[in-house]
Amino acid sequence: MESWSVDQVCNWLLQMVQSICNDSLILLLEEEVSGAALLALNDRMVQQLVKKIGHQAVLMDLIKKGKQTEGLALPCEMPTPESPGATSGNLDIHLPTEQMNCFSPTENDKDGSVDERVLKQKKHLKHILARYKAVQWTNSYFLPEFPYDVKCILAERKCPDHSKRIRIIEFLQADMTKYLEGSLYPTTQQYNDVVNALLQAYPFLDEDGSGFAQNIYSEDLGNGMNTHINWFQEEYMKTARNWVEVDNRMTKTLDLRRKIINNRMPLKEVLRLFPFLRCPNQLFREFQLLTHKDIYKKTAEILEAYSESILTSYLVKDNPVSIVLQKSLKQHMEDDVLKDLKMTATCLLLPDVFGEDSFLLAAVNEEVKVSTPVLEVKYPFNVNMCEFSLYMEKEKVAQLDDCAMALAALLAAYHVFGISFPQRLHNTLDFLESLIFDMKCPQLLAAKSKKSGKM
């Protein structure tokens, strides 16, 4: 037993444990429980791997016997989806209801027919292995369990109309995205695997010559969409970029981009498909396409307009940012430099005015520690060395020129990527958003500013 592979362990359990559930077998595969690992399992580990108490007790007893028995026979081998004998099967497969004995796959009954118990066991283990290994996308694609409305469509056994076709396509697309670990764009081979599995199970879908299968890919993404994606990725690597064409293609792909973002595609994958969203000008343009607002311009106006009231507020009087600002102001005489220093301080002090966590807005001269959009600010009051960067999920996304651009990029990132405001920075971001969209100034800041004026 100690030398058994993971697949052999699962095969053995299928033979020895009645009706062991699929999830338990998948967990054993995912956790790579080989023969040696099986013998090392304790009660707590078994409880985590196997749901049913009865199965837990049986498994622990089998493991105990396995430790005491030397030379335990290997379980019979089962073909995996990659083996020559593996073919696409029906997913509605149930586990054997009777205790199985170990049969060789080639063992026949006296009349020459293969024992049905062997076939059922082979079929079930093949299905379990396929479900586990499909996340790496094997050569055989197994159709998912369709929802009730899709089952009703397929039960009619005729080629569906356009709306019903889209329903089937959207469901398959969601399933493909899951197997591709968040990627929305399968390869041609992967697409062909899905089409073949679909037509093998439901050949009537293409019987009327409407080209249902051929239209799946084009209707789902559009034949030209991959062309845009590839162009973005190639153009992004160039030093001299065609910004006119970038704008044109980003506009054409806006609807798809909104769809995949709203469907919660991982941020890294969105940025891989649309790398120009890393560029501040494209991030701002995306925001403007969605809201018809120039966020960079509005943010600069906000920082300039509220600079005086925030910097003189009693709430930030003893803040280290205010103290460093006062020292820096004495070292410079140029109006534009003084203005930039004050705007930078205003930006960094905003969370303190609202009594919120400033590290959720900016990490000043320290490592970024949060996954939400945040600014990294280095040497904010050193005119020659200051740096502003936008981070998302603890990775640098963009380098910014000044504090106004940095704050605008932060706000745009929340909106463009559909990220909720952190609870401990909600009032600060709500205040900025209300001004960008020309809404009434939040009463919280008005009350604080009024109170500071009386001090």
XYZ file of C-alpha atoms in Angstrom:
455
model
C 0.000 0.000 0.000
C 2.805 2.417 0.810
C 3.956 2.435 -2.826
C 0.509 3.142 -4.301
C -0.065 6.182 -6.485
C -2.839 8.721 -5.860
C -4.997 7.144 -8.570
C -4.494 3.688 -7.080
C -5.595 4.963 -3.672
C -8.811 6.354 -5.162
C -9.383 3.126 -7.062
C -8.935 1.125 -3.857
C -11.424 3.322 -1.987
C -13.996 2.870 -4.726
C -13.673 -0.871 -4.288
C -13.664 -0.944 -0.506
C -15.987 1.891 0.618
C -19.627 1.796 -0.398
C -20.961 4.959 -2.068
C -18.033 7.185 -1.208
C -19.002 10.658 -2.425
C -17.394 12.358 -5.413
C -16.214 15.317 -3.319
C -14.179 13.051 -1.064
C -12.421 11.444 -4.030
C -11.705 14.838 -5.547
C -10.245 16.024 -2.231
C -7.991 12.986 -2.102
C -6.793 13.815 -5.605
C -6.329 17.499 -4.858
C -4.425 16.768 -1.647
C -2.322 14.160 -3.504
C -3.020 11.364 -1.015
C -0.766 8.543 -2.168
C -0.415 5.196 -0.437
C 2.264 6.504 1.917
C 0.161 9.581 2.735
C -2.915 7.409 3.307
C -1.110 5.354 5.928
C -0.045 8.575 7.685
C -3.581 10.006 7.976
C -4.926 10.573 11.486
C -8.532 10.936 12.673
C -8.621 14.716 12.140
C -7.273 14.477 8.599
C -9.806 11.795 7.675
C -12.623 13.996 8.975
C -11.460 16.801 6.674
C -11.241 14.534 3.627
C -14.394 12.441 4.084
C -17.739 14.003 4.957
C -19.870 11.081 6.148
C -19.170 9.697 9.606
C -19.815 6.134 8.488
C -17.281 6.454 5.674
C -14.783 8.001 8.102
C -15.064 4.988 10.409
C -14.711 2.505 7.538
C -11.719 4.345 6.107
C -9.901 4.509 9.448
C -10.477 0.777 9.923
C -9.144 0.046 6.429
C -6.065 2.190 7.047
C -5.448 0.321 10.314
C -5.697 -3.013 8.531
C -3.461 -1.724 5.737
C -0.739 -0.928 8.258
C -0.954 -4.413 9.716
C -1.063 -6.251 6.370
C 2.109 -6.658 4.345
C 2.016 -7.122 0.582
C -1.523 -5.843 0.118
C -2.503 -6.359 -3.529
C -2.549 -3.370 -5.796
C -6.018 -2.129 -6.735
C -7.043 -2.738 -10.313
C -5.946 -0.014 -12.680
C -8.483 2.314 -14.226
C -7.962 4.319 -17.421
C -7.689 8.034 -16.936
C -9.031 10.571 -19.447
C -5.650 10.590 -21.160
C -5.487 6.831 -21.670
C -6.518 5.254 -24.994
C -9.568 3.597 -23.459
C -11.021 6.810 -22.038
C -13.924 8.366 -23.859
C -16.390 11.110 -23.017
C -19.142 9.804 -20.781
C -22.344 10.982 -19.217
C -21.797 13.068 -16.101
C -24.935 11.680 -14.462
C -23.037 8.676 -13.113
C -23.852 7.288 -9.674
C -21.591 5.284 -7.447
C -22.091 1.538 -7.083
C -24.725 0.593 -4.555
C -23.141 -2.775 -3.795
C -19.812 -3.585 -2.235
C -17.248 -4.152 -5.002
C -14.651 -6.820 -5.212
C -11.423 -6.200 -7.074
C -11.647 -7.382 -10.676
C -9.028 -7.051 -13.317
C -10.227 -4.781 -16.176
C -9.718 -7.689 -18.564
C -11.456 -10.298 -16.411
C -14.495 -11.738 -18.183
C -17.471 -13.776 -17.092
C -17.738 -17.361 -18.210
C -19.756 -16.355 -21.254
C -16.998 -14.000 -22.372
C -18.718 -10.717 -21.438
C -17.028 -8.164 -19.218
C -18.413 -8.042 -15.695
C -20.795 -5.069 -15.315
C -19.334 -4.224 -11.907
C -15.945 -3.719 -13.500
C -17.401 -1.465 -16.185
C -19.311 0.597 -13.653
C -16.226 0.967 -11.477
C -14.048 1.970 -14.427
C -16.596 4.474 -15.617
C -16.999 6.104 -12.239
C -13.298 6.456 -11.505
C -12.727 7.834 -15.001
C -15.373 10.457 -14.271
C -13.848 11.403 -10.909
C -10.351 11.696 -12.360
C -11.667 13.771 -15.224
C -13.398 16.223 -12.884
C -10.171 16.708 -10.975
C -7.807 16.965 -13.945
C -10.080 19.164 -16.043
C -8.811 22.287 -14.324
C -5.634 21.792 -16.358
C -7.890 21.202 -19.394
C -7.340 17.647 -20.580
C -7.906 16.531 -24.162
C -11.398 15.344 -23.228
C -13.897 18.015 -22.188
C -16.839 16.886 -20.062
C -20.035 18.888 -20.396
C -21.217 20.442 -17.130
C -24.567 19.807 -15.500
C -26.845 22.214 -17.340
C -29.362 24.335 -15.380
C -33.045 23.460 -15.576
C -33.978 25.977 -18.284
C -31.167 24.749 -20.560
C -32.217 21.138 -19.973
C -35.719 22.103 -21.110
C -34.298 23.659 -24.265
C -32.252 20.546 -25.051
C -35.191 18.270 -24.278
C -37.002 19.720 -27.299
C -34.354 18.009 -29.460
C -34.288 20.700 -32.107
C -31.911 23.507 -32.943
C -32.765 26.402 -30.584
C -33.554 29.922 -31.701
C -31.109 32.802 -31.220
C -32.053 33.712 -27.629
C -31.937 30.104 -26.447
C -28.641 29.579 -28.257
C -27.146 32.536 -26.402
C -28.322 31.038 -23.100
C -26.480 27.782 -23.831
C -23.383 29.640 -24.998
C -23.244 31.842 -21.895
C -23.465 28.823 -19.626
C -20.685 27.001 -21.476
C -18.584 30.158 -21.455
C -18.888 30.400 -17.663
C -17.827 26.773 -17.359
C -14.850 27.250 -19.684
C -13.749 30.327 -17.751
C -13.771 28.310 -14.540
C -11.597 25.570 -16.017
C -9.211 28.144 -17.453
C -8.661 29.690 -14.008
C -10.323 32.998 -14.865
C -9.270 33.296 -18.510
C -12.075 34.299 -20.841
C -10.273 33.341 -24.029
C -9.856 29.608 -24.694
C -7.521 28.369 -27.355
C -8.837 27.020 -30.653
C -8.217 23.474 -29.461
C -10.110 24.053 -26.236
C -12.980 25.587 -28.166
C -13.033 22.559 -30.478
C -13.100 20.234 -27.455
C -16.237 21.958 -26.178
C -17.931 21.881 -29.597
C -17.156 18.199 -30.060
C -18.459 17.294 -26.616
C -21.626 19.321 -27.184
C -22.396 17.802 -30.593
C -21.571 14.312 -29.434
C -24.138 14.644 -26.648
C -26.700 16.651 -28.650
C -26.137 16.046 -32.400
C -29.488 17.614 -33.294
C -28.084 21.055 -32.474
C -26.453 21.187 -35.885
C -28.774 19.010 -37.911
C -30.592 21.843 -39.687
C -27.360 23.299 -41.088
C -27.622 26.525 -39.095
C -24.026 26.188 -37.986
C -24.797 26.337 -34.266
C -21.459 24.871 -33.269
C -19.487 27.090 -35.626
C -21.249 30.144 -34.212
C -20.501 29.447 -30.547
C -17.119 31.110 -30.530
C -18.048 34.061 -32.734
C -21.297 34.836 -30.927
C -19.694 34.555 -27.515
C -16.682 36.776 -28.045
C -16.757 37.946 -31.616
C -14.313 36.663 -34.186
C -12.406 39.929 -34.107
C -12.048 40.128 -30.332
C -8.940 37.988 -30.146
C -7.442 40.208 -32.826
C -7.917 43.234 -30.553
C -6.528 41.411 -27.515
C -3.427 40.269 -29.374
C -2.912 43.757 -30.786
C -3.126 45.322 -27.312
C -0.546 42.937 -25.926
C 1.878 43.475 -28.796
C 1.442 47.253 -28.922
C 1.879 47.615 -25.180
C 5.410 46.229 -25.447
C 6.441 48.890 -27.947
C 8.230 52.076 -26.929
C 6.481 54.152 -29.611
C 2.779 53.375 -29.326
C -0.026 54.258 -31.699
C -2.251 56.045 -29.178
C -4.895 56.931 -31.746
C -5.378 53.260 -32.545
C -5.236 52.382 -28.842
C -8.120 54.791 -28.177
C -10.056 53.380 -31.110
C -9.687 49.741 -30.055
C -10.301 50.448 -26.372
C -13.597 52.092 -27.332
C -14.598 49.135 -29.495
C -13.905 46.650 -26.708
C -15.509 48.679 -23.909
C -18.703 46.615 -23.718
C -16.823 43.335 -23.458
C -14.502 44.826 -20.847
C -17.454 45.910 -18.718
C -18.982 42.459 -19.040
C -15.924 40.554 -17.876
C -15.237 43.026 -15.051
C -18.837 42.815 -13.868
C -18.521 39.024 -13.974
C -15.626 39.331 -11.518
C -12.794 38.194 -13.725
C -9.569 38.339 -11.666
C -7.833 41.698 -11.883
C -4.579 40.196 -13.149
C -6.395 38.592 -16.052
C -8.200 41.832 -16.944
C -4.874 43.672 -17.008
C -3.313 40.900 -19.063
C -6.040 41.154 -21.687
C -6.151 44.955 -21.583
C -2.670 46.063 -20.499
C -3.295 49.695 -21.470
C -5.493 50.051 -18.386
C -2.145 50.298 -16.593
C -1.551 53.619 -18.337
C -2.968 56.604 -16.414
C -4.263 58.287 -19.572
C -6.214 55.169 -20.568
C -7.496 54.632 -17.035
C -8.783 58.219 -17.018
C -10.235 57.802 -20.499
C -12.046 54.629 -19.408
C -13.526 56.537 -16.477
C -14.611 59.323 -18.825
C -16.249 56.855 -21.236
C -18.251 55.471 -18.326
C -19.120 58.703 -16.505
C -18.458 61.604 -18.934
C -16.249 63.165 -16.242
C -12.616 64.293 -16.500
C -11.439 62.785 -13.245
C -7.874 64.128 -13.420
C -9.039 67.690 -13.879
C -11.736 67.380 -11.222
C -9.354 65.848 -8.673
C -6.808 68.629 -9.125
C -9.564 71.223 -8.654
C -10.782 69.487 -5.482
C -7.330 69.350 -3.896
C -6.693 73.005 -4.704
C -10.125 74.160 -3.526
C -10.074 72.298 -0.193
C -6.378 72.675 0.540
C -6.690 75.679 2.845
C -9.574 74.372 4.959
C -8.002 70.955 5.455
C -4.486 72.154 6.194
C -5.765 74.617 8.822
C -8.122 72.104 10.457
C -7.481 71.352 14.121
C -7.846 67.679 13.213
C -4.468 67.631 11.438
C -2.609 70.283 13.382
C -0.231 67.846 15.070
C -0.136 65.328 12.257
C 3.417 64.443 11.124
C 2.437 65.302 7.546
C 1.483 68.844 8.609
C 4.725 69.276 10.525
C 6.897 68.148 7.603
C 4.867 70.351 5.239
C 5.557 73.476 7.282
C 9.284 72.784 7.208
C 9.194 72.209 3.432
C 7.247 75.399 2.757
C 10.034 77.405 4.364
C 12.592 75.947 1.956
C 10.864 77.028 -1.266
C 9.658 80.291 -2.715
C 8.196 79.285 -6.109
C 4.414 79.488 -6.228
C 3.946 76.335 -8.270
C 6.157 74.338 -5.906
C 4.299 75.626 -2.851
C 0.999 74.769 -4.496
C 2.124 71.198 -5.251
C 3.386 70.693 -1.698
C 0.073 71.840 -0.228
C -1.944 69.661 -2.588
C 0.190 66.648 -1.693
C -0.336 67.267 2.018
C -4.070 67.757 1.459
C -4.274 64.422 -0.311
C -2.403 62.562 2.441
C -4.383 64.206 5.271
C -7.874 63.570 3.927
C -8.430 60.274 5.824
C -7.367 61.936 9.085
C -9.999 64.636 8.622
C -12.635 61.919 8.495
C -11.076 59.898 11.301
C -10.250 57.021 8.952
C -7.191 54.880 8.227
C -4.667 56.799 6.141
C -2.734 53.637 5.200
C -5.721 52.574 3.077
C -5.184 55.679 0.954
C -1.413 55.841 0.803
C 1.656 54.010 2.071
C 4.135 56.822 2.720
C 7.771 55.719 2.632
C 6.774 52.162 3.525
C 5.711 48.896 1.955
C 2.177 48.505 0.612
C 0.285 46.120 2.897
C -3.305 46.146 1.594
C -4.877 44.493 -1.444
C -7.357 47.261 -2.245
C -6.249 50.085 -4.569
C -3.722 52.203 -2.696
C -1.001 54.737 -3.427
C 2.662 54.253 -2.693
C 4.241 57.633 -1.951
C 7.972 58.101 -1.538
C 9.555 61.338 -0.278
C 6.322 63.339 -0.739
C 7.864 66.703 0.149
C 11.163 66.286 -1.645
C 10.667 68.154 -4.913
C 13.428 66.268 -6.701
C 12.785 62.745 -5.406
C 9.041 62.363 -4.767
C 7.343 59.368 -6.424
C 3.709 58.310 -6.717
C 2.562 54.819 -7.736
C -0.774 53.032 -7.886
C -0.902 49.536 -6.390
C -3.674 46.971 -6.717
C -3.603 43.582 -5.006
C -0.161 44.560 -3.684
C 1.307 44.880 -7.179
C 2.403 48.062 -8.878
C 0.043 49.002 -11.689
C 1.089 52.516 -12.715
C 3.620 55.256 -12.078
C 2.066 58.710 -11.617
C 3.457 62.205 -12.127
C 2.016 64.063 -9.131
C -0.401 63.745 -6.229
C -3.427 64.942 -8.220
C -2.804 62.315 -10.898
C -2.176 59.697 -8.221
C -5.401 60.414 -6.351
C -7.347 60.536 -9.621
C -5.906 57.160 -10.635
C -6.860 55.688 -7.251
C -10.469 56.869 -7.569
C -10.665 55.763 -11.212
C -9.360 52.290 -10.314
C -12.157 51.749 -7.798
C -14.752 52.776 -10.366
C -13.324 51.154 -13.508
C -12.591 47.791 -11.879
C -15.810 47.731 -9.858
C -14.120 47.549 -6.442
C -16.076 48.456 -3.316
C -14.697 51.145 -1.030
C -13.005 49.829 2.139
C -15.206 50.417 5.171
C -12.456 52.325 6.984
C -11.955 54.707 4.052
C -15.561 54.969 2.921
C -16.259 58.545 4.065
C -13.075 59.876 2.493
C -13.762 58.282 -0.878
C -17.474 59.196 -0.718
C -16.501 62.819 -0.177
C -14.200 62.843 -3.206
C -16.695 60.992 -5.376
C -19.504 63.400 -4.477
C -17.376 66.333 -5.633
C -16.292 64.625 -8.838
C -19.924 63.973 -9.744
C -20.925 67.513 -8.691
C -23.013 66.350 -5.791
C -23.562 68.319 -2.603
C -20.570 68.507 -0.252
C -20.955 65.836 2.456
C -22.178 67.264 5.759
C -19.442 65.438 7.664
C -16.613 67.519 6.209
C -18.669 70.708 6.356
C -19.303 70.160 10.055
C -15.655 69.356 10.740
C -14.454 72.422 8.826
C -16.917 74.638 10.669
C -15.802 73.248 14.003
C -12.151 73.809 13.106
C -12.867 77.423 12.297
C -14.144 78.044 15.824
C -11.013 76.675 17.451
